[in-house]
GROMACS .gro file of C-alpha atoms in nm:
model
  153
    1MET     CA    1   5.514  -2.959   5.509
    2ASN     CA    2   5.149  -3.003   5.671
    3ARG     CA    3   5.079  -2.870   6.033
    4SER     CA    4   4.727  -2.932   6.235
    5ALA     CA    5   4.698  -2.825   6.566
    6ASN     CA    6   4.412  -2.802   6.831
    7VAL     CA    7   4.273  -2.534   7.028
    8SER     CA    8   4.086  -2.618   7.360
    9VAL     CA    9   3.979  -2.299   7.552
   10VAL     CA   10   3.815  -2.431   7.913
   11THR     CA   11   3.847  -2.317   8.246
   12ASP     CA   12   4.074  -2.325   8.476
   13ASP     CA   13   4.206  -2.176   8.849
   14ASP     CA   14   4.484  -1.970   8.685
   15ALA     CA   15   4.450  -1.567   8.812
   16ASN     CA   16   4.550  -1.508   8.513
   17ALA     CA   17   4.246  -1.686   8.350
   18ALA     CA   18   3.996  -1.331   8.231
   19LEU     CA   19   3.659  -1.528   8.406
   20LEU     CA   20   3.652  -1.791   8.726
   21PHE     CA   21   3.357  -2.065   8.673
   22ASP     CA   22   3.282  -2.166   9.052
   23ALA     CA   23   2.929  -2.466   8.972
   24GLN     CA   24   2.663  -2.443   9.301
   25LEU     CA   25   2.319  -2.574   9.278
   26GLY     CA   26   2.211  -2.835   9.066
   27THR     CA   27   2.540  -2.796   8.884
   28SER     CA   28   2.945  -2.892   8.807
   29ILE     CA   29   3.182  -2.809   8.573
   30ASN     CA   30   3.344  -3.065   8.416
   31ALA     CA   31   3.705  -3.175   8.329
   32ASP     CA   32   3.594  -2.995   7.968
   33GLY     CA   33   3.471  -2.631   8.114
   34GLN     CA   34   3.147  -2.734   8.030
   35LEU     CA   35   2.863  -2.654   8.255
   36VAL     CA   36   2.628  -2.954   8.337
   37VAL     CA   37   2.334  -2.928   8.428
   38ASP     CA   38   2.338  -3.274   8.683
   39GLY     CA   39   2.049  -3.103   8.938
   40LEU     CA   40   1.756  -3.283   8.749
   41SER     CA   41   1.852  -3.630   8.823
   42ASN     CA   42   1.820  -3.515   9.175
   43LEU     CA   43   1.500  -3.350   9.235
   44ASN     CA   44   1.320  -3.618   9.436
   45GLY     CA   45   1.441  -3.507   9.771
   46GLY     CA   46   1.770  -3.380   9.621
   47GLY     CA   47   1.736  -3.019   9.657
   48ASP     CA   48   1.849  -2.879   9.399
   49ALA     CA   49   1.571  -2.755   9.219
   50TYR     CA   50   1.237  -2.646   9.210
   51ALA     CA   51   0.992  -2.762   8.992
   52THR     CA   52   0.682  -2.523   8.933
   53PRO     CA   53   0.370  -2.693   8.725
   54ASP     CA   54   0.452  -2.519   8.406
   55GLY     CA   55   0.752  -2.823   8.339
   56THR     CA   56   1.033  -2.485   8.525
   57PHE     CA   57   1.323  -2.573   8.717
   58VAL     CA   58   1.501  -2.304   8.890
   59PHE     CA   59   1.877  -2.343   8.997
   60GLY     CA   60   1.945  -2.073   9.230
   61ASP     CA   61   1.719  -1.829   9.437
   62SER     CA   62   1.701  -1.444   9.259
   63ALA     CA   63   1.607  -1.334   9.651
   64SER     CA   64   1.974  -1.413   9.737
   65PRO     CA   65   2.101  -1.468   9.475
   66SER     CA   66   2.442  -1.395   9.568
   67THR     CA   67   2.461  -1.737   9.818
   68THR     CA   68   2.197  -1.927   9.654
   69TYR     CA   69   2.263  -1.979   9.229
   70ALA     CA   70   2.423  -2.217   8.998
   71PHE     CA   71   2.705  -2.135   8.864
   72SER     CA   72   2.921  -1.803   8.938
   73MET     CA   73   3.217  -1.667   8.702
   74THR     CA   74   3.430  -1.433   8.854
   75ASN     CA   75   3.696  -1.124   8.615
   76GLN     CA   76   3.978  -1.284   8.758
   77LEU     CA   77   4.147  -0.928   8.474
   78ALA     CA   78   4.292  -0.647   8.700
   79SER     CA   79   4.093  -0.386   8.584
   80SER     CA   80   3.730  -0.427   8.454
   81ARG     CA   81   3.618  -0.566   8.174
   82ALA     CA   82   3.268  -0.611   7.987
   83PHE     CA   83   3.108  -0.941   7.883
   84ASP     CA   84   2.769  -1.118   7.687
   85VAL     CA   85   2.606  -1.420   7.697
   86ALA     CA   86   2.422  -1.586   7.447
   87ILE     CA   87   2.192  -1.866   7.409
   88ASN     CA   88   2.226  -2.003   7.007
   89ASN     CA   89   2.153  -2.397   6.890
   90LEU     CA   90   1.874  -2.440   7.142
   91ALA     CA   91   1.671  -2.727   7.103
   92PRO     CA   92   1.415  -2.919   7.105
   93SER     CA   93   1.170  -2.656   6.951
   94GLY     CA   94   0.979  -2.485   7.326
   95ALA     CA   95   1.177  -2.520   7.595
   96ASP     CA   96   1.409  -2.297   7.709
   97LEU     CA   97   1.708  -2.197   7.826
   98VAL     CA   98   1.681  -1.863   8.111
   99MET     CA   99   2.034  -1.646   8.265
  100THR     CA  100   1.945  -1.448   8.449
  101PHE     CA  101   2.267  -1.265   8.651
  102TYR     CA  102   2.336  -1.037   8.893
  103ASP     CA  103   2.591  -0.838   9.046
  104GLY     CA  104   2.725  -0.922   9.480
  105THR     CA  105   2.467  -0.645   9.599
  106GLY     CA  106   2.162  -0.907   9.454
  107SER     CA  107   2.066  -0.609   9.149
  108GLN     CA  108   2.052  -0.779   8.828
  109ILE     CA  109   2.294  -0.709   8.604
  110GLY     CA  110   2.177  -0.893   8.293
  111GLN     CA  111   1.981  -1.174   8.149
  112ALA     CA  112   2.057  -1.438   7.881
  113ASP     CA  113   1.717  -1.669   7.694
  114SER     CA  114   1.704  -1.852   7.387
  115ALA     CA  115   1.589  -1.520   7.180
  116THR     CA  116   1.787  -1.218   7.369
  117ASP     CA  117   2.175  -1.205   7.445
  118ALA     CA  118   2.269  -1.038   7.813
  119THR     CA  119   2.495  -0.737   7.659
  120GLY     CA  120   2.742  -0.548   7.821
  121MET     CA  121   2.764  -0.696   8.185
  122THR     CA  122   3.017  -0.513   8.337
  123LEU     CA  123   3.241  -0.709   8.601
  124SER     CA  124   3.502  -0.497   8.840
  125ALA     CA  125   3.804  -0.643   8.874
  126GLY     CA  126   3.752  -0.920   9.110
  127SER     CA  127   3.420  -0.935   9.137
  128ALA     CA  128   3.152  -1.189   9.048
  129ALA     CA  129   2.842  -1.230   8.916
  130TYR     CA  130   2.575  -1.473   8.985
  131CYS     CA  131   2.315  -1.681   8.801
  132VAL     CA  132   2.051  -1.812   8.831
  133LEU     CA  133   1.936  -2.090   8.584
  134GLU     CA  134   1.619  -2.114   8.490
  135VAL     CA  135   1.525  -2.477   8.266
  136VAL     CA  136   1.191  -2.487   8.062
  137THR     CA  137   1.141  -2.772   7.991
  138ASP     CA  138   0.716  -2.743   7.844
  139VAL     CA  139   0.801  -3.049   7.580
  140ASP     CA  140   0.796  -3.430   7.577
  141THR     CA  141   1.191  -3.494   7.603
  142THR     CA  142   1.474  -3.663   7.771
  143ALA     CA  143   1.695  -3.434   7.698
  144ILE     CA  144   1.696  -3.038   7.636
  145THR     CA  145   2.011  -2.909   7.455
  146GLY     CA  146   2.255  -2.622   7.318
  147ASP     CA  147   2.590  -2.382   7.336
  148ILE     CA  148   2.578  -2.132   7.595
  149VAL     CA  149   2.881  -1.836   7.432
  150ILE     CA  150   2.987  -1.582   7.651
  151SER     CA  151   3.303  -1.377   7.520
  152ALA     CA  152   3.411  -1.025   7.583
  153ALA     CA  153   3.274  -0.726   7.465
   0.00000   0.00000   0.00000
């Protein structure tokens, strides 16, 4: 007898989920639970991101991250939980993705990029982390790909 199973982990609005994701500035979360940076296509007059001369696009505001952010993640558990964030398989070479996480007071609690993971970001029950996202496009390409891995520590 042969048996097979397909398993998929996605975000949902169920209060039993460990993390609840909320997209805001220039991002969305698709039906498969994937974070999509869609503000790059709306830069002309869209106000979704801020371009700098070196090809860096910033989604959110580090001066007020709990108000203006790319996405937030809220701990839905009844107890504190530590989370790690890693960015893997980023391509092409020369591109970068920087995710800086802040708590509700605006204090930085972690930062991940293609070279360094954010580890041990602790969220108390019901608290949120707000992410300011930087996309560095110092390369001549129209697509940057990679994997963002968020795991319980």
